[in-house]
Short mmCIF file of C-alpha atoms and ligand atoms in Angstrom, two decimals:
data_model
loop_
_atom_site.label_atom_id
_atom_site.label_comp_id
_atom_site.label_asym_id
_atom_site.label_seq_id
_atom_site.Cartn_x
_atom_site.Cartn_y
_atom_site.Cartn_z
CA MET A 1 44.86 -101.50 4.06
CA SER A 2 48.40 -101.74 2.75
CA LEU A 3 50.12 -99.52 0.26
CA GLN A 4 50.64 -101.12 -3.11
CA VAL A 5 53.82 -99.12 -3.63
CA SER A 6 55.28 -97.60 -0.51
CA TYR A 7 56.49 -94.02 -0.33
CA ARG A 8 60.07 -95.21 0.07
CA GLU A 9 59.88 -97.38 -3.05
CA LYS A 10 58.56 -94.48 -5.08
CA HIS A 11 61.13 -92.15 -3.67
CA THR A 12 64.06 -94.44 -4.25
CA ASN A 13 62.82 -95.00 -7.80
CA GLY A 14 63.71 -91.40 -8.33
CA VAL A 15 60.13 -90.06 -8.57
CA SER A 16 59.86 -87.12 -6.19
CA ALA A 17 56.87 -87.33 -3.86
CA THR A 18 54.35 -84.56 -4.21
CA THR A 19 52.09 -83.38 -1.44
CA LYS A 20 48.89 -81.37 -1.46
CA ALA A 21 46.95 -79.80 1.39
CA VAL A 22 43.28 -79.42 2.19
CA ILE A 23 42.00 -76.97 4.77
CA LEU A 24 38.50 -77.74 6.05
CA VAL A 25 36.70 -74.44 6.44
CA GLY A 26 33.14 -75.64 7.23
CA GLY A 27 30.23 -73.38 6.35
CA SER A 28 27.90 -70.67 7.54
CA SER A 29 25.64 -73.02 9.50
CA ARG A 30 28.64 -73.91 11.67
CA GLY A 31 30.62 -71.57 13.88
CA THR A 32 27.54 -70.59 15.89
CA ARG A 33 29.64 -70.60 19.02
CA PHE A 34 31.74 -67.89 17.41
CA ARG A 35 28.83 -65.43 17.66
CA PRO A 36 28.55 -62.50 17.88
CA LEU A 37 31.74 -62.17 15.80
CA SER A 38 30.65 -64.67 13.12
CA LEU A 39 27.56 -62.52 12.48
CA ASP A 40 29.83 -60.13 10.61
CA VAL A 41 32.68 -62.25 9.28
CA PRO A 42 33.00 -65.99 8.58
CA LYS A 43 35.08 -67.52 11.36
CA PRO A 44 38.03 -68.61 9.15
CA LEU A 45 38.45 -64.98 8.06
CA PHE A 46 38.42 -63.46 11.54
CA ASP A 47 41.69 -61.64 12.30
CA VAL A 48 43.96 -62.90 15.07
CA ALA A 49 47.47 -61.51 15.45
CA GLY A 50 46.84 -59.26 12.45
CA HIS A 51 45.82 -61.97 9.98
CA PRO A 52 42.76 -64.13 9.25
CA ILE A 53 42.73 -67.47 11.09
CA LEU A 54 43.04 -69.19 7.69
CA TRP A 55 46.15 -67.16 6.82
CA HIS A 56 48.01 -68.81 9.72
CA CYS A 57 47.19 -72.26 8.28
CA LEU A 58 48.49 -71.19 4.84
CA ALA A 59 51.64 -69.71 6.38
CA ALA A 60 52.35 -73.15 7.87
CA VAL A 61 51.53 -75.01 4.64
CA GLN A 62 53.87 -72.86 2.57
CA LYS A 63 56.79 -73.98 4.76
CA VAL A 64 56.48 -77.50 3.31
CA PRO A 65 58.59 -77.36 0.13
CA SER A 66 56.73 -80.19 -1.65
CA ILE A 67 53.33 -78.47 -1.42
CA HIS A 68 52.22 -76.28 -4.32
CA GLU A 69 48.45 -76.76 -4.25
CA VAL A 70 46.02 -76.07 -1.43
CA TYR A 71 42.25 -76.56 -1.45
CA LEU A 72 39.94 -74.82 0.95
CA ILE A 73 36.94 -77.13 1.21
CA GLY A 74 33.69 -75.94 2.72
CA TYR A 75 30.13 -75.00 2.01
CA TYR A 76 30.25 -71.22 2.33
CA ASP A 77 29.10 -69.25 -0.69
CA GLU A 78 31.67 -69.08 -3.52
CA SER A 79 32.16 -65.34 -3.01
CA VAL A 80 33.21 -65.59 0.66
CA PHE A 81 36.88 -66.45 0.08
CA ARG A 82 37.38 -64.62 -3.24
CA ASP A 83 39.24 -61.56 -1.89
CA PHE A 84 41.14 -63.58 0.67
CA ILE A 85 42.40 -65.98 -2.02
CA LYS A 86 43.40 -63.05 -4.24
CA ASP A 87 45.45 -61.49 -1.40
CA ALA A 88 46.89 -64.85 -0.32
CA ALA A 89 48.01 -65.59 -3.88
CA SER A 90 50.38 -62.64 -3.79
CA GLU A 91 51.50 -63.32 -0.22
CA PHE A 92 52.13 -67.02 -0.84
CA PRO A 93 53.31 -67.04 -4.46
CA ASN A 94 54.43 -70.69 -4.30
CA LEU A 95 50.93 -71.89 -3.52
CA SER A 96 47.97 -72.29 -5.86
CA ILE A 97 44.93 -71.80 -3.60
CA LYS A 98 41.44 -72.87 -4.68
CA TYR A 99 38.10 -72.96 -2.92
CA LEU A 100 36.00 -76.09 -3.51
CA ARG A 101 32.40 -75.71 -2.45
CA GLU A 102 30.36 -78.61 -1.12
CA TYR A 103 26.69 -78.50 -2.15
CA GLN A 104 25.82 -79.26 1.49
CA ALA A 105 27.78 -80.14 4.64
CA LEU A 106 29.44 -83.37 3.60
CA GLY A 107 31.32 -83.98 6.85
CA THR A 108 35.04 -83.82 7.48
CA ALA A 109 35.83 -86.61 4.97
CA GLY A 110 32.84 -86.29 2.59
CA GLY A 111 34.26 -83.19 0.90
CA LEU A 112 37.64 -84.88 0.40
CA TYR A 113 35.92 -87.74 -1.38
CA HIS A 114 33.54 -85.58 -3.37
CA PHE A 115 36.49 -83.59 -4.76
CA ARG A 116 38.85 -86.57 -5.12
CA ASP A 117 39.39 -86.03 -8.84
CA ALA A 118 40.63 -82.46 -8.30
CA ILE A 119 42.76 -83.49 -5.32
CA LEU A 120 44.29 -86.48 -7.10
CA LYS A 121 45.07 -84.55 -10.28
CA GLY A 122 48.83 -84.65 -10.82
CA ARG A 123 48.99 -87.84 -8.68
CA PRO A 124 50.02 -86.42 -5.30
CA GLU A 125 51.26 -89.14 -2.99
CA ARG A 126 50.48 -87.42 0.28
CA LEU A 127 47.71 -85.20 1.52
CA PHE A 128 47.72 -82.90 4.54
CA VAL A 129 44.28 -82.21 5.99
CA LEU A 130 43.96 -79.31 8.44
CA ASN A 131 40.96 -78.22 10.47
CA SER A 132 40.80 -74.45 10.02
CA ASP A 133 39.56 -73.81 13.55
CA VAL A 134 42.73 -74.66 15.42
CA CYS A 135 45.62 -72.48 16.40
CA CYS A 136 48.98 -74.16 16.60
CA SER A 137 52.55 -74.12 15.40
CA PHE A 138 51.54 -76.71 12.74
CA PRO A 139 54.72 -78.85 12.76
CA LEU A 140 53.99 -80.14 9.26
CA ASN A 141 57.60 -80.81 8.26
CA GLU A 142 58.08 -82.85 11.43
CA MET A 143 54.96 -84.88 10.60
CA LEU A 144 56.30 -85.42 7.10
CA LYS A 145 59.60 -86.64 8.53
CA MET A 146 57.81 -89.16 10.74
CA PHE A 147 55.65 -90.22 7.78
CA THR A 148 58.76 -91.00 5.74
CA GLU A 149 60.72 -92.66 8.53
CA LYS A 150 57.83 -94.92 9.53
CA ASP A 151 56.72 -95.55 5.94
CA ALA A 152 53.32 -94.51 7.25
CA GLU A 153 49.88 -94.45 5.69
CA ALA A 154 48.69 -91.79 8.11
CA VAL A 155 50.15 -89.48 10.74
CA ILE A 156 47.93 -87.53 13.12
CA LEU A 157 49.06 -84.55 15.17
CA GLY A 158 48.41 -85.11 18.89
CA THR A 159 48.83 -83.09 22.05
CA ARG A 160 48.36 -83.78 25.75
CA VAL A 161 45.51 -82.04 27.59
CA SER A 162 44.12 -82.42 31.10
CA GLU A 163 42.00 -85.48 31.87
CA GLU A 164 38.88 -83.30 32.30
CA ALA A 165 39.36 -81.62 28.91
CA ALA A 166 40.23 -84.78 26.93
CA SER A 167 36.69 -86.05 26.33
CA ASN A 168 35.87 -82.90 24.32
CA PHE A 169 38.24 -84.11 21.61
CA GLY A 170 39.17 -87.20 19.64
CA CYS A 171 41.29 -89.39 21.95
CA ILE A 172 44.29 -91.42 20.84
CA VAL A 173 45.80 -94.47 22.50
CA SER A 174 49.27 -95.09 21.14
CA ASP A 175 52.27 -97.31 21.66
CA ASN A 176 54.70 -95.19 23.70
CA HIS A 177 57.68 -96.67 21.98
CA THR A 178 56.69 -96.92 18.29
CA ARG A 179 54.10 -94.07 18.36
CA ARG A 180 51.71 -96.31 16.49
CA VAL A 181 48.04 -95.47 17.01
CA LEU A 182 46.38 -98.47 18.66
CA HIS A 183 42.95 -97.05 19.30
CA TYR A 184 41.03 -93.89 18.36
CA VAL A 185 37.73 -92.73 19.87
CA GLU A 186 35.99 -89.48 18.97
CA LYS A 187 34.81 -87.51 22.03
CA PRO A 188 34.51 -90.56 24.31
CA GLU A 189 32.04 -90.67 27.20
CA GLY A 190 34.68 -91.76 29.68
CA HIS A 191 38.42 -91.28 30.02
CA ILE A 192 40.52 -93.13 27.47
CA SER A 193 43.64 -91.05 27.02
CA ASN A 194 44.79 -87.47 27.45
CA LEU A 195 46.56 -87.56 24.09
CA ILE A 196 44.09 -85.85 21.77
CA ASN A 197 43.54 -85.23 18.07
CA CYS A 198 44.70 -81.71 17.08
CA GLY A 199 42.75 -81.81 13.79
CA VAL A 200 45.87 -81.99 11.59
CA TYR A 201 46.60 -85.10 9.51
CA LEU A 202 48.93 -86.39 6.85
CA PHE A 203 47.63 -89.24 4.71
CA SER A 204 48.98 -91.33 1.91
CA THR A 205 46.56 -90.75 -0.96
CA ASP A 206 46.74 -94.51 -1.60
CA ALA A 207 45.34 -95.08 1.89
CA ILE A 208 42.84 -92.30 2.58
CA PHE A 209 40.64 -92.54 -0.50
CA PRO A 210 40.19 -96.35 -0.34
CA SER A 211 39.41 -95.95 3.39
CA ILE A 212 36.68 -93.44 2.62
CA ARG A 213 35.34 -95.70 -0.10
CA SER A 214 35.19 -98.61 2.38
CA ALA A 215 33.38 -96.39 4.90
CA ILE A 216 30.85 -95.45 2.23
CA LYS A 217 30.34 -99.11 1.39
CA ARG A 218 29.78 -100.00 5.04
CA ARG A 219 27.27 -97.16 5.23
CA THR A 220 25.42 -98.38 2.15
CA ASP A 221 25.26 -101.89 3.56
CA ARG A 222 23.90 -100.63 6.88
CA PRO A 223 20.12 -100.13 7.02
CA SER A 224 20.02 -97.25 9.55
CA ARG A 225 18.12 -94.14 8.47
CA LEU A 226 19.35 -91.66 11.04
CA MET A 227 22.91 -90.79 11.86
CA SER A 228 23.94 -88.42 14.63
CA TYR A 229 26.51 -85.89 13.54
CA PRO A 230 28.24 -84.89 16.75
CA SER A 231 30.56 -81.93 16.65
CA SER A 232 31.50 -79.50 19.36
CA ASP A 233 29.84 -76.79 17.24
CA ASN A 234 26.42 -78.31 17.47
CA LEU A 235 26.57 -80.06 20.82
CA MET A 236 24.12 -77.54 22.20
CA GLU A 237 21.81 -77.92 19.25
CA SER A 238 22.00 -81.73 19.11
CA SER A 239 21.73 -81.76 15.37
CA PHE A 240 21.04 -84.78 13.24
CA VAL A 241 21.44 -85.43 9.58
CA GLU A 242 18.44 -87.38 8.39
CA TYR A 243 18.95 -89.63 5.42
CA ASP A 244 16.40 -90.34 2.83
CA ASN A 245 16.78 -93.91 1.59
CA ASP A 246 15.62 -92.74 -1.82
CA ASP A 247 18.63 -90.49 -2.17
CA GLU A 248 21.61 -92.81 -1.93
CA THR A 249 24.06 -90.21 -3.21
CA GLU A 250 23.34 -87.77 -0.42
CA LYS A 251 23.29 -90.53 2.16
CA ASN A 252 26.63 -91.87 1.04
CA GLU A 253 28.49 -88.62 0.78
CA VAL A 254 28.33 -87.43 4.42
CA ILE A 255 31.41 -89.02 5.90
CA ARG A 256 33.18 -88.08 9.11
CA LEU A 257 36.92 -88.50 9.16
CA GLU A 258 36.96 -88.98 12.90
CA GLN A 259 34.16 -91.52 13.44
CA ASP A 260 34.10 -93.28 10.07
CA ILE A 261 37.78 -93.43 9.12
CA LEU A 262 40.26 -92.90 11.98
CA SER A 263 38.96 -95.63 14.29
CA ASP A 264 39.34 -98.09 11.44
CA MET A 265 42.77 -96.81 10.53
CA ALA A 266 43.94 -97.64 14.05
CA ASP A 267 43.63 -101.28 12.97
CA SER A 268 46.27 -100.60 10.36
CA LYS A 269 49.89 -100.96 11.37
CA GLN A 270 50.76 -97.80 9.47
CA PHE A 271 48.92 -95.12 11.52
CA PHE A 272 51.17 -93.03 13.76
CA VAL A 273 50.83 -90.04 16.07
CA TYR A 274 53.24 -87.10 16.11
CA GLU A 275 52.95 -85.55 19.56
CA THR A 276 53.57 -81.81 19.68
CA LYS A 277 54.88 -80.16 22.83
CA ASP A 278 54.34 -76.78 21.24
CA PHE A 279 51.19 -74.65 21.60
CA TRP A 280 47.76 -75.84 20.45
CA ARG A 281 44.24 -74.45 21.01
CA GLN A 282 40.87 -74.80 19.36
CA ILE A 283 39.20 -71.67 18.05
CA LYS A 284 35.54 -72.46 18.73
CA THR A 285 34.00 -69.73 20.83
CA ALA A 286 34.47 -66.05 20.02
CA GLY A 287 36.38 -65.72 23.29
CA SER A 288 38.93 -68.31 22.16
CA ALA A 289 40.19 -65.77 19.60
CA VAL A 290 41.94 -63.99 22.52
CA PRO A 291 44.21 -66.89 23.57
CA ALA A 292 44.75 -67.70 19.85
CA ASN A 293 45.79 -64.09 19.27
CA ALA A 294 48.23 -64.33 22.18
CA LEU A 295 49.74 -67.61 20.98
CA TYR A 296 50.27 -66.43 17.39
CA LEU A 297 51.71 -63.11 18.58
CA GLN A 298 54.13 -64.93 20.87
CA GLN A 299 55.16 -67.17 17.97
CA ALA A 300 55.75 -64.10 15.77
CA TRP A 301 57.77 -62.51 18.59
CA GLN A 302 59.94 -65.61 19.04
CA ASN A 303 60.53 -65.72 15.27
CA GLY A 304 61.63 -62.09 15.28
CA SER A 305 58.74 -60.99 13.02
CA THR A 306 59.11 -57.47 11.67
CA GLN A 307 55.30 -57.15 11.52
CA LEU A 308 55.10 -56.54 15.27
CA ALA A 309 55.12 -53.08 16.84
CA PRO A 310 58.66 -51.90 17.56
CA ALA A 311 59.76 -51.76 21.20
CA GLY A 312 58.92 -48.56 23.06
CA PRO A 313 58.44 -47.38 26.64
CA ASN A 314 54.68 -48.04 26.41
CA ILE A 315 54.77 -51.27 24.42
CA ILE A 316 54.94 -54.57 26.28
CA GLN A 317 55.71 -57.11 23.56
CA PRO A 318 54.25 -58.78 21.65
CA VAL A 319 51.88 -56.22 20.13
CA PHE A 320 50.56 -55.89 16.56
CA ILE A 321 49.44 -52.46 15.36
CA HIS A 322 48.07 -52.16 11.82
CA HIS A 323 49.92 -49.48 9.87
CA THR A 324 46.70 -47.49 9.38
CA ALA A 325 45.79 -47.50 13.11
CA HIS A 326 46.53 -44.52 15.29
CA VAL A 327 47.81 -45.14 18.81
CA ASP A 328 48.65 -42.20 21.06
CA PRO A 329 52.25 -42.55 22.30
CA THR A 330 51.09 -42.23 25.92
CA ALA A 331 48.77 -45.25 25.62
CA LYS A 332 50.23 -48.43 27.12
CA LEU A 333 49.73 -51.63 25.09
CA GLY A 334 50.56 -55.28 25.68
CA PRO A 335 51.31 -57.98 26.10
CA ASN A 336 49.32 -59.86 23.45
CA VAL A 337 47.38 -57.03 21.86
CA SER A 338 46.31 -56.62 18.21
CA ILE A 339 45.05 -53.28 16.91
CA GLY A 340 43.20 -53.47 13.58
CA PRO A 341 43.07 -51.16 10.55
CA ARG A 342 42.08 -47.50 11.20
CA ALA A 343 41.42 -48.15 14.90
CA THR A 344 42.31 -45.28 17.24
CA VAL A 345 43.62 -45.47 20.79
CA GLY A 346 43.59 -42.28 22.84
CA ALA A 347 46.06 -40.81 25.33
CA GLY A 348 46.63 -42.71 28.56
CA ALA A 349 44.58 -45.75 27.48
CA ARG A 350 45.68 -49.18 28.71
CA ILE A 351 45.11 -52.31 26.58
CA LYS A 352 46.24 -55.80 27.50
CA GLU A 353 45.46 -59.35 26.17
CA SER A 354 42.89 -58.00 23.69
CA ILE A 355 41.88 -57.58 20.07
CA VAL A 356 40.70 -54.18 18.86
CA LEU A 357 39.05 -54.57 15.44
CA GLU A 358 38.88 -52.32 12.39
CA ASP A 359 37.67 -48.71 12.91
CA ALA A 360 37.13 -49.15 16.67
CA GLU A 361 37.88 -46.24 18.96
CA ILE A 362 39.30 -46.48 22.46
CA LYS A 363 39.07 -43.05 24.06
CA HIS A 364 41.58 -41.50 26.42
CA ASP A 365 42.28 -43.20 29.76
CA ALA A 366 40.05 -46.20 28.97
CA CYS A 367 41.18 -49.64 30.06
CA VAL A 368 40.62 -52.78 27.93
CA LEU A 369 41.66 -56.17 29.33
CA TYR A 370 40.98 -59.72 28.05
CA SER A 371 38.45 -58.39 25.56
CA ILE A 372 37.51 -58.10 21.90
CA ILE A 373 36.32 -54.69 20.76
CA GLY A 374 34.17 -55.11 17.62
CA TRP A 375 34.37 -53.28 14.30
CA ASN A 376 33.47 -49.59 14.64
CA SER A 377 32.76 -49.88 18.37
CA ARG A 378 33.55 -47.03 20.77
CA VAL A 379 34.89 -47.34 24.30
CA GLY A 380 34.42 -44.10 26.27
CA SER A 381 37.02 -42.25 28.28
CA TRP A 382 37.79 -43.53 31.79
CA SER A 383 35.70 -46.61 31.06
CA ARG A 384 36.81 -50.17 31.77
CA VAL A 385 36.03 -53.16 29.52
CA GLU A 386 37.40 -56.36 30.97
CA GLY A 387 37.30 -60.13 30.95
CA SER A 388 39.28 -62.52 33.13
CA PRO A 389 42.30 -64.66 32.39
CA THR A 390 41.63 -68.40 31.96
CA PRO A 391 44.11 -71.12 32.86
CA VAL A 392 45.70 -72.28 29.59
CA ALA A 393 45.25 -75.96 30.52
CA ASN A 394 41.46 -75.95 30.71
CA HIS A 395 40.88 -75.29 26.97
CA SER A 396 37.70 -73.38 27.74
CA THR A 397 36.60 -69.76 27.62
CA THR A 398 34.19 -69.91 30.51
CA ILE A 399 35.07 -69.51 34.16
CA VAL A 400 33.09 -70.08 37.33
CA LYS A 401 32.43 -66.89 39.29
CA ASN A 402 30.50 -67.14 42.57
CA GLY A 403 29.36 -70.62 41.52
CA VAL A 404 28.04 -69.40 38.13
CA LYS A 405 29.57 -70.17 34.72
CA VAL A 406 30.40 -66.89 32.93
CA GLN A 407 32.33 -65.79 29.86
CA SER A 408 35.96 -65.20 30.64
CA ILE A 409 36.44 -62.87 27.67
CA THR A 410 34.36 -59.72 27.21
CA ILE A 411 33.20 -59.25 23.61
CA LEU A 412 31.65 -56.19 22.06
CA GLY A 413 30.07 -56.97 18.69
CA LYS A 414 30.06 -54.58 15.75
CA GLU A 415 29.22 -50.88 16.38
CA CYS A 416 28.70 -51.07 20.13
CA GLY A 417 29.20 -48.10 22.41
CA VAL A 418 30.45 -48.00 26.00
CA GLY A 419 29.75 -44.69 27.74
CA ASP A 420 32.39 -42.66 29.58
CA GLU A 421 33.32 -44.09 33.01
CA VAL A 422 31.23 -47.25 32.45
CA ARG A 423 32.52 -50.64 33.60
CA VAL A 424 31.77 -53.77 31.51
CA GLN A 425 32.90 -57.07 33.02
CA ASN A 426 32.69 -60.60 31.57
CA CYS A 427 29.93 -59.74 29.11
CA ILE A 428 29.00 -60.57 25.55
CA CYS A 429 27.40 -57.63 23.84
CA LEU A 430 25.54 -58.15 20.56
CA PRO A 431 26.05 -55.66 17.69
CA PHE A 432 24.73 -52.06 17.87
CA LYS A 433 24.19 -51.97 21.66
CA GLU A 434 24.87 -48.88 23.77
CA LEU A 435 26.08 -49.56 27.30
CA LYS A 436 25.39 -46.57 29.51
CA ARG A 437 25.61 -48.26 32.93
CA ASP A 438 27.94 -50.77 34.57
CA VAL A 439 27.25 -54.41 33.59
CA ALA A 440 28.78 -57.71 34.68
CA ASN A 441 28.35 -61.38 33.71
CA GLU A 442 25.61 -60.74 31.15
CA VAL A 443 24.80 -61.39 27.52
CA ILE A 444 23.44 -58.07 26.28
CA MET A 445 20.91 -58.61 23.48
N1 GDD B 501 34.29 -78.83 4.40
C1 GDD B 501 33.71 -79.15 5.54
N2 GDD B 501 32.50 -79.80 5.48
N3 GDD B 501 34.31 -78.84 6.67
C2 GDD B 501 33.71 -79.23 7.82
C3 GDD B 501 32.48 -79.90 7.84
C4 GDD B 501 31.84 -80.20 6.59
O1 GDD B 501 30.75 -80.76 6.51
N4 GDD B 501 32.15 -80.12 9.12
C5 GDD B 501 33.15 -79.61 9.88
N5 GDD B 501 34.08 -79.05 9.09
C6 GDD B 501 35.34 -78.40 9.51
C7 GDD B 501 35.16 -77.34 10.56
O2 GDD B 501 35.04 -76.06 9.98
C8 GDD B 501 36.44 -77.48 11.35
O3 GDD B 501 37.51 -76.76 10.75
C9 GDD B 501 36.76 -78.96 11.27
O4 GDD B 501 36.09 -79.43 10.11
C10 GDD B 501 36.32 -79.80 12.47
O5 GDD B 501 35.06 -79.37 12.87
P1 GDD B 501 33.99 -80.21 13.72
O6 GDD B 501 33.34 -81.21 12.87
O7 GDD B 501 33.15 -79.18 14.40
O8 GDD B 501 34.80 -81.04 14.77
P2 GDD B 501 35.31 -80.62 16.22
O9 GDD B 501 36.06 -79.35 16.10
O10 GDD B 501 34.23 -80.72 17.19
O11 GDD B 501 36.35 -81.77 16.52
C11 GDD B 501 37.39 -82.03 15.61
O12 GDD B 501 38.52 -81.24 15.89
C12 GDD B 501 39.13 -81.48 17.19
C13 GDD B 501 40.36 -80.60 17.26
O13 GDD B 501 40.01 -79.27 17.19
C14 GDD B 501 37.72 -83.51 15.71
O14 GDD B 501 38.64 -83.81 14.70
C15 GDD B 501 38.31 -83.83 17.08
O15 GDD B 501 38.73 -85.16 17.12
C16 GDD B 501 39.52 -82.95 17.33
O16 GDD B 501 40.02 -83.22 18.63
#
């Protein structure tokens, strides 16, 4: 797989290299681990640090000067992203943002191939591909720099995680000196490397589309009728995509970037890894929105964002308070707290490491720690809603308490009520539930 005309050749010929970006948003059958929050809003549109998860990806993309077109590719209904795209168009005026809908889940590379004509319109030379369910500083310009310097065909963003966590991700073996990817294995059974795939890639368009085509050809030549489609979203459900030999189109179009393309690309001399030392987390479970919220708020704080709440005696930075929310000046907030539109926080309340969603009410002297308070939910006075902190390195939102695995983050779904003086600890509470007594380590259905 070699480039016919390298990036450098094109560049030195005076033709400026254009870049496009694709953000993989998945669809409604995915994101089940994000329940109960995904019952009311598609995961990519869930607010962390005052903005939808997808907004943070776009904010990173717009910092790459050569990108003017972004495609959100997924299989949600057309209407799902309409308002978001309208708002984003005015916030990111340099970007044209379009949603391309797959007729079914086509896999992480199938959608790219299906929409290749749209993506390749205007002859972009490079293509960023971002998983939407990660939270990171997205060092896209640094990846681009490496891509140019190495005259690469592909650059993958990698980060180091603990040995125990590594097998939950794609694992990369690379040459320490050249940073070339030597070997790539998706969610290996045993330990291979603690350098993992962050779900952010930069490809030469001359390399990625022929690679997908080759993968499709290999698939067509192979007689197998059943292909497992492993993903951390459906590990629990062990889902399979069954192919009907009569329908070659459908069979051929489901392509996984990780299993079908990246392992093969490691054979190419032009595949490199850019290792980030900055923050990176997956946003899979609903609870993982809390560490993501903290990381994006800290980033905004370090960048001196004016969107954060101004300093005050009862604000421990960083804190985001929507301009329509009402927070009593005697309530103490932070660090790492986001308060959504029209939410109210009463006198003497204490909120730390939490997300309070639209129209929620936290009454006076209530305490909310390591929790998500759902849309329109009410937390009574003198009550306590709390989760537990998780070590950043374990990339999980469960903890072991008295030998039992429990949720580290407490989540109240939409329109839940917690009575006055009630204590809720490490629980997930489905929408519309009323909690009138103390509960701990439970899923309340
Ligand atoms: N358009 C589209 N179509 N998007 C999809 C599809 C699909 O059929 N399937 C998944 N996605 C999107 C998801 O919404 C998510 O943003 C991203 O692709 C990856 O999702 P998964 O397939 O569930 O993979 P994963 O999260 O278990 O693992 C991937 O990401 C890890 C980093 O977070 C892999 O790339 C791992 O190697 C990687 O470490």
